[in-house]
Structure formats: structure tokens, C-alpha cells
CSV table of C-alpha atoms and ligand atoms in Angstrom, one decimal:
chain,number,residue,atom,x,y,z
A,1,UNK,CA,-17.9,-15.0,20.8
A,2,UNK,CA,-17.2,-13.2,24.1
A,3,UNK,CA,-15.6,-9.9,25.1
A,4,UNK,CA,-12.0,-8.9,24.8
A,5,UNK,CA,-10.4,-5.9,26.5
A,6,UNK,CA,-7.3,-4.2,25.2
A,7,UNK,CA,-6.2,-2.5,28.3
A,8,UNK,CA,-4.3,0.7,28.9
A,9,UNK,CA,-2.7,1.1,25.5
A,10,UNK,CA,-2.0,4.4,23.8
A,11,UNK,CA,-4.9,4.7,21.3
A,12,UNK,CA,-4.5,6.6,18.1
A,13,UNK,CA,-7.7,6.8,16.0
A,14,UNK,CA,-7.5,9.7,13.5
A,15,UNK,CA,-11.1,9.0,12.3
A,16,UNK,CA,-12.4,10.0,15.7
A,17,UNK,CA,-9.4,12.4,16.5
A,18,UNK,CA,-8.6,10.2,19.5
A,19,UNK,CA,-5.1,10.2,20.8
A,20,UNK,CA,-4.4,9.1,24.4
A,21,UNK,CA,-4.6,6.3,26.9
A,22,UNK,CA,-7.8,4.3,26.5
A,23,UNK,CA,-9.2,0.9,26.9
A,24,UNK,CA,-10.7,-0.7,23.9
A,25,UNK,CA,-13.6,-3.1,24.5
A,26,UNK,CA,-14.4,-5.6,21.8
A,27,UNK,CA,-17.5,-7.8,21.7
A,28,UNK,CA,-17.4,-10.7,19.2
A,29,UNK,CA,-16.2,-9.3,15.9
A,30,UNK,CA,-16.9,-5.6,16.6
A,31,UNK,CA,-15.6,-2.6,18.6
A,32,UNK,CA,-18.0,-2.0,21.5
A,33,UNK,CA,-16.5,1.0,23.2
A,34,UNK,CA,-13.3,3.1,23.5
A,35,UNK,CA,-13.1,4.8,26.9
A,36,UNK,CA,-10.5,5.9,29.5
A,37,UNK,CA,-11.3,3.0,31.8
A,38,UNK,CA,-13.5,0.0,31.2
A,39,UNK,CA,-14.3,-1.6,34.5
A,40,UNK,CA,-16.8,-4.4,33.7
A,41,UNK,CA,-15.9,-8.0,33.7
A,42,UNK,CA,-14.6,-9.4,30.4
A,43,UNK,CA,-13.7,-12.8,29.0
A,44,UNK,CA,-10.1,-11.9,28.0
A,45,UNK,CA,-7.6,-9.1,28.4
A,46,UNK,CA,-4.6,-8.0,26.4
A,47,UNK,CA,-2.3,-5.8,28.4
A,48,UNK,CA,-1.3,-3.0,26.1
A,49,UNK,CA,0.7,-0.8,28.4
A,50,UNK,CA,3.4,0.9,26.3
A,51,UNK,CA,1.8,-0.2,23.1
A,52,UNK,CA,0.3,1.9,20.4
A,53,UNK,CA,-3.3,0.7,19.7
A,54,UNK,CA,-4.4,1.6,16.2
A,55,UNK,CA,-6.9,0.6,13.6
A,56,UNK,CA,-5.5,-2.2,11.3
A,57,UNK,CA,-3.6,-0.9,8.4
A,58,UNK,CA,-5.4,-0.8,5.0
A,59,UNK,CA,-2.9,-1.3,2.2
A,60,UNK,CA,-4.6,-0.4,-1.1
A,61,UNK,CA,-1.8,-1.5,-3.4
A,62,UNK,CA,-0.7,-5.2,-3.1
A,63,UNK,CA,0.3,-7.8,-5.7
A,64,UNK,CA,-0.7,-11.2,-4.3
A,65,UNK,CA,0.4,-13.1,-7.5
A,66,UNK,CA,-2.4,-15.6,-7.0
A,67,UNK,CA,-3.6,-17.1,-9.4
A,68,UNK,CA,-0.7,-17.8,-11.7
A,69,UNK,CA,2.6,-16.9,-10.1
A,70,UNK,CA,2.4,-18.7,-6.7
A,71,UNK,CA,6.2,-19.3,-6.7
A,72,UNK,CA,6.4,-15.6,-5.8
A,73,UNK,CA,3.5,-15.3,-3.4
A,74,UNK,CA,0.1,-16.8,-2.8
A,75,UNK,CA,-3.0,-15.5,-1.1
A,76,UNK,CA,-2.2,-17.2,2.2
A,77,UNK,CA,1.5,-16.2,2.4
A,78,UNK,CA,0.6,-12.7,1.2
A,79,UNK,CA,-2.0,-12.3,4.0
A,80,UNK,CA,0.4,-13.8,6.6
A,81,UNK,CA,2.9,-11.1,5.6
A,82,UNK,CA,0.1,-8.5,5.8
A,83,UNK,CA,-0.9,-9.3,9.4
A,84,UNK,CA,2.8,-9.5,10.4
A,85,UNK,CA,3.0,-5.9,9.3
A,86,UNK,CA,-0.2,-4.9,11.0
A,87,UNK,CA,-2.1,-4.9,7.7
A,88,UNK,CA,-5.7,-6.1,8.2
A,89,UNK,CA,-7.2,-5.2,4.8
A,90,UNK,CA,-5.6,-5.0,1.4
A,91,UNK,CA,-6.6,-4.3,-2.2
A,92,UNK,CA,-5.1,-6.9,-4.5
A,93,UNK,CA,-4.0,-5.8,-8.0
A,94,UNK,CA,-5.3,-7.5,-11.1
A,95,UNK,CA,-2.0,-8.3,-12.9
A,96,UNK,CA,-2.3,-12.0,-12.0
A,97,UNK,CA,-2.4,-14.9,-14.5
A,98,UNK,CA,-5.0,-14.8,-15.7
A,99,UNK,CA,-5.8,-11.2,-15.0
A,100,UNK,CA,-8.6,-10.4,-12.6
A,101,UNK,CA,-11.1,-9.7,-15.4
A,102,UNK,CA,-13.5,-12.7,-15.2
A,103,UNK,CA,-15.9,-14.4,-12.8
A,104,UNK,CA,-13.8,-17.5,-12.2
A,105,UNK,CA,-10.8,-15.6,-11.1
A,106,UNK,CA,-12.7,-13.3,-8.8
A,107,UNK,CA,-14.6,-16.3,-7.3
A,108,UNK,CA,-11.3,-18.1,-6.8
A,109,UNK,CA,-9.7,-15.2,-4.9
A,110,UNK,CA,-12.9,-14.8,-2.8
A,111,UNK,CA,-12.9,-18.5,-2.0
A,112,UNK,CA,-9.3,-18.5,-0.8
A,113,UNK,CA,-9.8,-15.2,1.0
A,114,UNK,CA,-12.3,-16.8,3.4
A,115,UNK,CA,-9.4,-18.7,4.9
A,116,UNK,CA,-6.8,-16.0,4.7
A,117,UNK,CA,-5.8,-14.0,7.7
A,118,UNK,CA,-6.3,-10.5,6.3
A,119,UNK,CA,-9.4,-9.1,4.5
A,120,UNK,CA,-9.0,-9.0,0.7
A,121,UNK,CA,-10.6,-6.4,-1.4
A,122,UNK,CA,-10.3,-6.9,-5.2
A,123,UNK,CA,-9.2,-4.5,-7.9
A,124,UNK,CA,-10.5,-5.7,-11.3
A,125,UNK,CA,-8.7,-5.1,-14.6
A,126,UNK,CA,-9.7,-1.8,-16.1
A,127,UNK,CA,-9.3,-3.3,-19.5
A,128,UNK,CA,-9.6,-7.0,-20.4
A,129,UNK,CA,-6.3,-8.8,-20.0
A,130,UNK,CA,-4.8,-5.4,-19.1
A,131,UNK,CA,-4.6,-5.0,-22.9
A,132,UNK,CA,-5.6,-1.3,-22.9
A,133,UNK,CA,-8.3,-2.2,-25.4
A,134,UNK,CA,-11.8,-3.5,-24.4
A,135,UNK,CA,-13.0,-2.4,-21.0
A,136,UNK,CA,-13.6,-5.0,-18.3
A,137,UNK,CA,-17.2,-5.9,-17.4
A,138,UNK,CA,-17.7,-3.3,-14.7
A,139,UNK,CA,-21.3,-4.4,-14.0
A,140,UNK,CA,-20.1,-7.9,-13.3
A,141,UNK,CA,-17.3,-6.5,-11.1
A,142,UNK,CA,-19.8,-4.5,-9.1
A,143,UNK,CA,-22.1,-7.5,-8.7
A,144,UNK,CA,-19.3,-9.6,-7.3
A,145,UNK,CA,-18.1,-7.0,-4.9
A,146,UNK,CA,-15.0,-5.8,-6.7
A,147,UNK,CA,-14.3,-2.3,-5.5
A,148,UNK,CA,-11.8,-0.7,-7.9
A,149,UNK,CA,-10.3,-1.0,-11.4
A,150,UNK,CA,-6.8,-0.6,-12.6
A,151,UNK,CA,-4.4,-1.9,-15.3
A,152,UNK,CA,-1.6,-1.5,-12.7
A,153,UNK,CA,1.8,-2.8,-13.8
A,154,UNK,CA,1.0,-0.8,-16.9
A,155,UNK,CA,-0.8,2.4,-17.9
A,156,UNK,CA,-4.0,2.6,-20.0
A,157,UNK,CA,-2.1,4.0,-22.9
A,158,UNK,CA,-4.9,5.7,-24.8
A,159,UNK,CA,-6.3,8.9,-23.2
A,160,UNK,CA,-9.6,8.2,-25.0
A,161,UNK,CA,-9.8,4.8,-23.4
A,162,UNK,CA,-8.9,6.2,-20.0
A,163,UNK,CA,-11.7,8.6,-20.2
A,164,UNK,CA,-14.1,5.7,-20.8
A,165,UNK,CA,-12.6,3.9,-17.8
A,166,UNK,CA,-13.3,6.9,-15.6
A,167,UNK,CA,-16.8,7.4,-16.8
A,168,UNK,CA,-17.9,3.7,-16.8
A,169,UNK,CA,-16.2,3.1,-13.4
A,170,UNK,CA,-18.0,6.1,-11.9
A,171,UNK,CA,-21.3,4.8,-13.2
A,172,UNK,CA,-20.6,1.4,-11.7
A,173,UNK,CA,-19.4,2.8,-8.4
A,174,UNK,CA,-15.9,1.6,-8.8
A,175,UNK,CA,-12.7,3.5,-7.9
A,176,UNK,CA,-10.1,4.0,-10.6
A,177,UNK,CA,-6.5,3.4,-9.6
A,178,UNK,CA,-4.1,4.7,-12.2
A,179,UNK,CA,-0.5,3.6,-12.8
A,180,UNK,CA,1.0,6.6,-14.5
A,181,UNK,CA,3.7,5.8,-17.0
A,182,UNK,CA,4.3,6.9,-20.6
A,183,UNK,CA,5.8,3.8,-22.1
A,184,UNK,CA,7.2,5.7,-25.1
A,185,UNK,CA,9.3,7.9,-22.7
A,186,UNK,CA,10.4,4.9,-20.6
A,187,UNK,CA,11.8,3.3,-23.7
A,188,UNK,CA,13.4,0.4,-22.0
A,189,UNK,CA,14.7,2.4,-19.0
A,190,UNK,CA,15.3,0.3,-15.9
A,191,UNK,CA,16.2,2.9,-13.2
A,192,UNK,CA,15.7,6.7,-12.7
A,193,UNK,CA,17.3,8.7,-15.4
A,194,UNK,CA,20.0,10.9,-13.8
A,195,UNK,CA,23.6,10.9,-12.7
A,196,UNK,CA,23.4,7.3,-11.4
A,197,UNK,CA,22.0,5.9,-14.6
A,198,UNK,CA,24.6,7.8,-16.5
A,199,UNK,CA,27.5,6.6,-14.3
A,200,UNK,CA,26.2,3.0,-14.6
A,201,UNK,CA,25.6,3.3,-18.3
A,202,UNK,CA,22.1,1.9,-18.1
A,203,UNK,CA,19.0,3.3,-19.7
A,204,UNK,CA,17.1,5.7,-17.5
A,205,UNK,CA,13.4,6.4,-16.9
A,206,UNK,CA,12.8,10.1,-17.1
A,207,UNK,CA,10.5,11.7,-14.5
A,208,UNK,CA,8.4,13.0,-17.5
A,209,UNK,CA,7.1,9.4,-18.1
A,210,UNK,CA,5.3,9.6,-14.8
A,211,UNK,CA,4.4,13.3,-14.8
A,212,UNK,CA,2.8,13.4,-18.2
A,213,UNK,CA,0.3,10.7,-17.4
A,214,UNK,CA,-0.4,12.1,-14.0
A,215,UNK,CA,-1.2,15.4,-15.8
A,216,UNK,CA,-3.4,13.5,-18.3
A,217,UNK,CA,-5.4,11.7,-15.6
A,218,UNK,CA,-5.9,15.0,-13.8
A,219,UNK,CA,-7.2,16.7,-16.9
A,220,UNK,CA,-9.5,13.8,-17.6
A,221,UNK,CA,-10.9,13.9,-14.0
A,222,UNK,CA,-11.3,17.6,-14.2
A,223,UNK,CA,-13.1,17.4,-17.5
A,224,UNK,CA,-15.4,14.5,-16.7
A,225,UNK,CA,-15.9,15.1,-13.0
A,226,UNK,CA,-15.1,11.4,-12.5
A,227,UNK,CA,-12.6,10.7,-9.7
A,228,UNK,CA,-9.2,9.2,-10.2
A,229,UNK,CA,-6.6,7.9,-7.7
A,230,UNK,CA,-2.9,8.2,-8.7
A,231,UNK,CA,-0.8,5.2,-7.8
A,232,UNK,CA,2.7,5.1,-6.2
A,233,UNK,CA,3.8,8.7,-6.8
A,234,UNK,CA,7.6,9.0,-7.0
A,235,UNK,CA,8.3,12.4,-8.5
A,236,UNK,CA,8.4,16.1,-7.4
A,237,UNK,CA,6.5,17.0,-10.5
A,238,UNK,CA,3.6,14.6,-10.0
A,239,UNK,CA,3.3,15.7,-6.3
A,240,UNK,CA,3.1,19.3,-7.4
A,241,UNK,CA,0.5,18.5,-10.1
A,242,UNK,CA,-1.7,16.7,-7.6
A,243,UNK,CA,-1.4,19.4,-5.0
A,244,UNK,CA,-2.4,22.1,-7.5
A,245,UNK,CA,-5.3,19.9,-8.9
A,246,UNK,CA,-6.7,19.3,-5.4
A,247,UNK,CA,-6.6,23.1,-4.8
A,248,UNK,CA,-8.8,23.6,-7.9
A,249,UNK,CA,-11.2,21.0,-6.6
A,250,UNK,CA,-10.4,18.2,-9.1
A,251,UNK,CA,-11.6,14.9,-7.8
A,252,UNK,CA,-8.1,13.4,-7.5
A,253,UNK,CA,-6.6,11.3,-4.7
A,254,UNK,CA,-3.0,9.9,-4.4
A,255,UNK,CA,-0.7,7.5,-2.7
A,256,UNK,CA,3.0,7.1,-2.3
A,257,UNK,CA,5.1,4.3,-0.9
A,258,UNK,CA,7.8,4.0,1.9
A,259,UNK,CA,10.6,3.5,-0.6
A,260,UNK,CA,9.9,6.9,-2.2
A,261,UNK,CA,10.3,8.9,1.0
A,262,UNK,CA,13.2,6.7,2.4
A,263,UNK,CA,15.6,6.3,-0.5
A,264,UNK,CA,17.1,7.8,-3.6
A,265,UNK,CA,18.6,6.3,-6.8
A,266,UNK,CA,22.0,6.2,-5.1
A,267,UNK,CA,20.9,2.7,-3.8
A,268,UNK,CA,21.1,1.4,-7.4
A,269,UNK,CA,24.9,1.8,-7.5
A,270,UNK,CA,25.0,-1.5,-5.7
A,271,UNK,CA,23.6,-3.1,-8.9
A,272,UNK,CA,21.2,-5.0,-6.7
A,273,UNK,CA,17.9,-5.5,-8.4
A,274,UNK,CA,16.0,-5.5,-5.1
A,275,UNK,CA,16.3,-1.7,-5.4
A,276,UNK,CA,14.6,-1.7,-8.8
A,277,UNK,CA,10.9,-1.0,-8.9
A,278,UNK,CA,8.6,0.9,-11.1
A,279,UNK,CA,8.4,3.9,-10.8
A,280,UNK,CA,12.1,3.9,-9.7
A,281,UNK,CA,13.8,5.5,-6.7
A,282,UNK,CA,14.4,9.1,-7.6
A,283,UNK,CA,16.5,12.0,-6.3
A,284,UNK,CA,16.7,14.0,-3.0
A,285,UNK,CA,14.5,16.8,-4.4
A,286,UNK,CA,11.8,14.2,-5.2
A,287,UNK,CA,12.1,12.7,-1.7
A,288,UNK,CA,11.8,16.2,-0.2
A,289,UNK,CA,8.7,17.0,-2.2
A,290,UNK,CA,7.0,13.7,-1.4
A,291,UNK,CA,7.5,14.4,2.2
A,292,UNK,CA,6.0,17.8,1.8
A,293,UNK,CA,3.0,16.2,0.1
A,294,UNK,CA,2.7,13.8,3.0
A,295,UNK,CA,2.7,16.7,5.4
A,296,UNK,CA,0.2,18.9,3.6
A,297,UNK,CA,-2.5,16.5,2.5
A,298,UNK,CA,-1.5,16.1,-1.1
A,299,UNK,CA,-1.2,12.4,-0.3
A,300,UNK,CA,-4.3,10.6,1.0
A,301,UNK,CA,-2.5,7.3,1.8
A,302,UNK,CA,0.7,5.4,2.1
A,303,UNK,CA,0.7,2.0,0.4
A,304,UNK,CA,3.4,-0.6,-0.2
A,305,UNK,CA,3.0,-1.7,-3.8
A,306,UNK,CA,4.0,-5.1,-2.3
A,307,UNK,CA,5.5,-6.7,-5.4
A,308,UNK,CA,7.1,-10.1,-4.7
A,309,UNK,CA,9.6,-11.6,-7.1
A,310,UNK,CA,11.8,-14.7,-6.7
A,311,UNK,CA,15.5,-14.6,-5.8
A,312,UNK,CA,16.3,-16.2,-9.2
A,313,UNK,CA,14.5,-13.5,-11.1
A,314,UNK,CA,16.2,-10.7,-9.1
A,315,UNK,CA,19.7,-12.1,-9.8
A,316,UNK,CA,20.2,-10.4,-13.1
A,317,UNK,CA,20.3,-6.6,-12.5
A,318,UNK,CA,19.3,-5.6,-16.0
A,319,UNK,CA,16.7,-8.3,-16.7
A,320,UNK,CA,15.0,-8.5,-13.3
A,321,UNK,CA,11.3,-7.7,-12.9
A,322,UNK,CA,10.5,-4.5,-11.0
A,323,UNK,CA,9.2,-4.5,-7.5
A,324,UNK,CA,9.8,-4.7,-3.7
A,325,UNK,CA,7.9,-6.5,-1.0
A,326,UNK,CA,6.6,-4.2,1.6
A,327,UNK,CA,3.8,-5.5,3.7
A,328,UNK,CA,5.9,-6.3,6.7
A,329,UNK,CA,7.9,-3.1,6.8
A,330,UNK,CA,5.6,-0.2,5.9
A,331,UNK,CA,4.6,1.0,9.3
A,332,UNK,CA,8.1,0.7,10.7
A,333,UNK,CA,9.5,2.5,7.7
A,334,UNK,CA,7.0,5.2,8.2
A,335,UNK,CA,8.0,5.6,11.9
A,336,UNK,CA,11.7,5.5,11.0
A,337,UNK,CA,11.8,7.8,8.0
A,338,UNK,CA,8.8,10.2,8.7
A,339,UNK,CA,8.0,10.3,12.4
A,340,UNK,CA,11.4,9.9,14.0
A,341,UNK,CA,13.1,12.7,11.9
A,342,UNK,CA,10.1,14.9,12.8
A,343,UNK,CA,8.5,15.3,9.4
A,344,UNK,CA,5.0,14.2,10.7
A,345,UNK,CA,3.4,13.1,13.9
A,346,UNK,CA,2.6,9.5,14.5
A,347,UNK,CA,-1.1,10.5,14.3
A,348,UNK,CA,-0.7,11.6,10.7
A,349,UNK,CA,1.2,8.4,9.8
A,350,UNK,CA,-1.6,6.3,11.3
A,351,UNK,CA,-4.2,8.4,9.4
A,352,UNK,CA,-2.3,7.8,6.1
A,353,UNK,CA,-2.3,4.1,6.6
A,354,UNK,CA,-5.8,3.5,8.0
A,355,UNK,CA,-8.6,6.1,7.6
A,356,UNK,CA,-7.0,7.7,4.5
A,357,UNK,CA,-7.2,4.6,2.3
A,358,UNK,CA,-10.6,3.6,3.8
A,359,UNK,CA,-12.0,7.0,2.6
A,360,UNK,CA,-10.4,6.7,-0.8
A,361,UNK,CA,-11.8,3.2,-1.4
A,362,UNK,CA,-15.1,3.9,0.3
A,363,UNK,CA,-14.8,0.7,2.5
A,364,UNK,CA,-15.5,0.0,6.1
A,365,UNK,CA,-12.5,0.1,8.4
A,366,UNK,CA,-9.7,2.4,9.3
A,367,UNK,CA,-11.4,3.4,12.6
A,368,UNK,CA,-12.1,2.2,16.1
A,369,UNK,CA,-15.6,3.8,16.3
A,370,UNK,CA,-18.2,1.7,18.1
A,371,UNK,CA,-19.8,-0.8,15.8
A,372,UNK,CA,-16.8,-1.0,13.4
A,373,UNK,CA,-15.1,-4.4,12.7
A,374,UNK,CA,-12.5,-5.0,15.4
A,375,UNK,CA,-9.5,-4.8,13.1
A,376,UNK,CA,-6.5,-3.5,15.0
A,377,UNK,CA,-2.7,-3.4,15.2
A,378,UNK,CA,-0.9,-3.3,18.6
A,379,UNK,CA,2.6,-1.9,18.1
A,380,UNK,CA,5.6,-1.3,20.2
A,381,UNK,CA,6.6,2.1,18.7
A,382,UNK,CA,10.0,2.2,20.4
A,383,UNK,CA,11.3,-1.2,19.4
A,384,UNK,CA,14.1,-1.2,16.9
A,385,UNK,CA,14.6,-4.1,14.6
A,386,UNK,CA,16.7,-5.1,11.6
A,387,UNK,CA,14.9,-6.3,8.5
A,388,UNK,CA,16.3,-9.8,7.8
A,389,UNK,CA,14.9,-11.0,4.4
A,390,UNK,CA,15.0,-14.7,5.4
A,391,UNK,CA,12.7,-14.0,8.3
A,392,UNK,CA,10.0,-12.3,6.2
A,393,UNK,CA,6.7,-14.2,6.0
A,394,UNK,CA,6.3,-13.3,2.4
A,395,UNK,CA,7.4,-16.1,0.0
A,396,UNK,CA,9.7,-13.6,-1.7
A,397,UNK,CA,12.5,-11.8,0.0
A,398,UNK,CA,13.1,-8.9,-2.3
A,399,UNK,CA,12.8,-6.1,0.3
A,400,UNK,CA,14.2,-2.6,-0.5
A,401,UNK,CA,14.5,-2.3,3.3
A,402,UNK,CA,16.7,-5.4,3.8
A,403,UNK,CA,19.2,-5.0,6.6
A,404,UNK,CA,17.8,-1.6,7.5
A,405,UNK,CA,17.2,-0.8,11.1
A,406,UNK,CA,13.6,0.2,11.4
A,407,UNK,CA,11.5,1.4,14.4
A,408,UNK,CA,8.1,0.1,15.5
A,409,UNK,CA,7.3,-3.5,15.8
A,410,UNK,CA,3.8,-5.0,15.5
A,411,UNK,CA,3.1,-7.2,18.5
A,412,UNK,CA,-0.5,-8.3,17.9
A,413,UNK,CA,-2.8,-8.0,14.9
A,414,UNK,CA,-6.6,-8.6,15.2
A,415,UNK,CA,-9.1,-9.1,12.4
A,416,UNK,CA,-12.8,-9.2,13.3
A,417,UNK,CA,-11.9,-9.5,17.0
A,418,UNK,CA,-9.7,-12.5,16.4
A,419,UNK,CA,-6.0,-12.5,17.2
A,420,UNK,CA,-4.4,-13.4,13.9
A,421,UNK,CA,-0.8,-12.5,14.7
A,422,UNK,CA,1.3,-12.5,17.8
A,423,UNK,CA,5.0,-11.5,17.5
A,424,UNK,CA,7.2,-14.4,18.5
A,425,UNK,CA,10.7,-13.2,18.7
B,501,DOR,O1,7.5,-2.2,-9.3
B,501,DOR,C1,6.4,-2.6,-9.7
B,501,DOR,N1,6.0,-3.9,-9.6
B,501,DOR,N2,5.6,-1.7,-10.3
B,501,DOR,C2,4.5,-2.1,-10.9
B,501,DOR,O2,3.8,-1.2,-11.4
B,501,DOR,C3,4.1,-3.5,-10.9
B,501,DOR,C4,4.7,-4.3,-9.9
B,501,DOR,C5,4.6,-5.8,-10.1
B,501,DOR,O3,3.5,-6.3,-10.4
B,501,DOR,O4,5.7,-6.4,-10.0
B,502,ZN,ZN1,2.0,0.3,-10.6
């Protein structure tokens, strides 16, 4: 493999605190140098004038649905969607069928991953079959290169069991990613409990269902000293709890998703199940607090919780499964709803989508330092575009951002120095 020069782009690499016009020189699969002007002869050049050149996005919360529900998504379509959105690495969640709790399923994903466009990291089931009972085989996970555990899609209901998950995962060197939800409080709720659920006469999901388990995980992490990562935070209360815990030195990290800083439960008045996800869209005060958490470091990363579901499943508002796709819109939603209104700088957004998650997961990537894998996204940060569901690469079209005008369009995505995506229209 030869050399490739990305010339004259605007480079943002928060890991190195770099922000300015630089050339990026790639040799084979790795970054060789980032400097103001590379003059040597190279094999190929990408002209990046007026483009943002950033590390590839790492999305640590993705449902690929493969094996078992490939009518919704499969490993290849999921990774095609990823690179279309500038995502070069992702963590796939274990609520597949069967769940990711056994050698065969892990080997299957790893085999298909070799031909997929993005890099796949695997999150194993915290408990076998996501049952909340017997723990998964963490030594086996570790041996096979799994890097985290979760029962995402559901909580680990027993606090005692969660404590074991934290301790055993720490011993095995696995991260714990916790979906915080008290099912007794949810009690069949389908959208946020508030004025909209009342007006619509549907059962609501109280914020308390999320906040109680966030509080529990923080207490367990504090007591055991074993780290915990809180998934898809949607409430003011959970944001405040995580902020306070971090101040006390509790080993807790956290993520939120674009829909939680972009929208409120008002979207649900449409009775369109594409706006239903779990946790649900909340209220303006939650949105404001989540934005504060993004500004002040309470959140370590922004993830999508990419959750594809078919059109047919999403037809019935009450019975539809929860989730929105997100891989192709996360960066543009971040620019549109965080950077453009002036909540944060583009540098902070890039950090939350690259170096932040790399640090949480303890994986390579998220930086353009010499020697790192050449995983990059080249983005036109000024380009406006409208999200047309039928144009999404994902097999499922259930986007919470459908028909929204977003800003920032990925033009090229590179993985290991190879151009895996070029924007065509
Ligand atoms: O909205 C959601 N969808 N939340 C989850 O926790 C699971 C996910 C899914 O798997 O569809
Ligand atoms: Zn979840």
C-alpha cells in the first residue's frame, strides 16, 4: 500500500488539541504525519479544501440486529450506514437472536465483520440470554476480544446481580454499559409521562424509572470502585446525578444521543412511532440539562443507539418496538442542534464522537496521532441537507430526524487508509 495525502483540510483532532489547516499524510493503513504542509511526493491526493478532517466517529451504542433480525438490519447494511455517517468504529449491542453470549455468535459476527466497511467491537451479554440471572462467561468474552458487557434493551433488574456484573467485568477487563430502567415504574408506559401522554391518553414512562437505576449504578460503582458507563441518558435528574458522582470521584462515565438534545415529547403528538424510543423523548428542561452536561463534561460521548425497526412494525403507534436509526445523521444533528446554536464548539462535538468514546472503551482510535489507524471522516460542515428516509443506507428507515434539515455532510470516510465511502449526490 502506498501513500495518501489529505491536503489542506481543516483538521480537528481533540486528542492532540489540534485545530487548524493541516495536511494529513497516510502510509498504508496508518497515519504517518499531520503537519502544516507536506511537500514530498505521494501516490494519491484528496483535496480537502473547505472540508473538516476529523478522526472517524466511534459510535459505542449500535444495534446491528445480526444474527436473527436481518429484516431490520444486517452487519453489512449497518456498517454501510455507519460509514455514510462518518462512523468508522462501532460497538454492537448483544440483544441479537440468539444474544451475544456464546462463542458461535461472537465468531459469526467477527467473521462477517472482516468484510464489513466499519470496524466492529462487540458488547457481550452481561447475563446469559439477557435474562438478568446467570452471568455471561466473561473469561471467554475476553479471550475472544469482546470489549464490554451489557443487557441493553433491558436493565439488570437485581442490584445484587449488577454488583456481580461490575466486579466480574472489572476482573476480566471488560467495560460495563448500563441501560438504566426500572421496569416496575415503566409499567407498560410507551412515551414520556407528562402533559403529552396525558393529552394522548397513553401510559407514560416516569423519569424516575431512569433516575433510580442511574442512582443505583452510581452507588454500586462508588461502593465497589468498579467503573460503570451509563447508557443513553435522557433526563435532567440522571444528568445531575452523574455530574455530582463525577465530582466525588466515582468511576462513572456517560453517553447521550442526538434525539435527547434535539427534541421533546411534543413530537409524539403526531402519533408516529418513529418518535418512540426507550428512554423516550422528554421535556424542554431535560433537553436544557443534557446540553449543560454536554458542555461541562458530564457526558463523555454522544452515541446513536441506532435501533432499526421495519416499517410494518412501526405502523402501530401503541404496539411498535422502541428505537430510531441514527448512524447516518448523528454528526449532522450534532452540528445542527449543538454547534450552530452556539451551545458548544465543533471541537467539543468532535471530541464527544471520537476521542471520548475511545477513552471510555479503552480502544485504539479517535485520534490522528502518528501511528494510529488511518480512520477518518472528511466533512463539509457548511452543507445543508434534508434527511430523506428512503435514501438512508440502513435497511430500516425509522429515523427520528426524517425530513429534518441538518447541517454537515460526510464526503469521504476512510478506514485503515482505505476510502470506504464517497458521497455521490
Ligand atoms: O429504543 C431502544 N431500542 N432502546 C433500547 O434500549 C433498545 C433498542 C432496541 O434494541 O431496539
Ligand atoms: Zn438501551
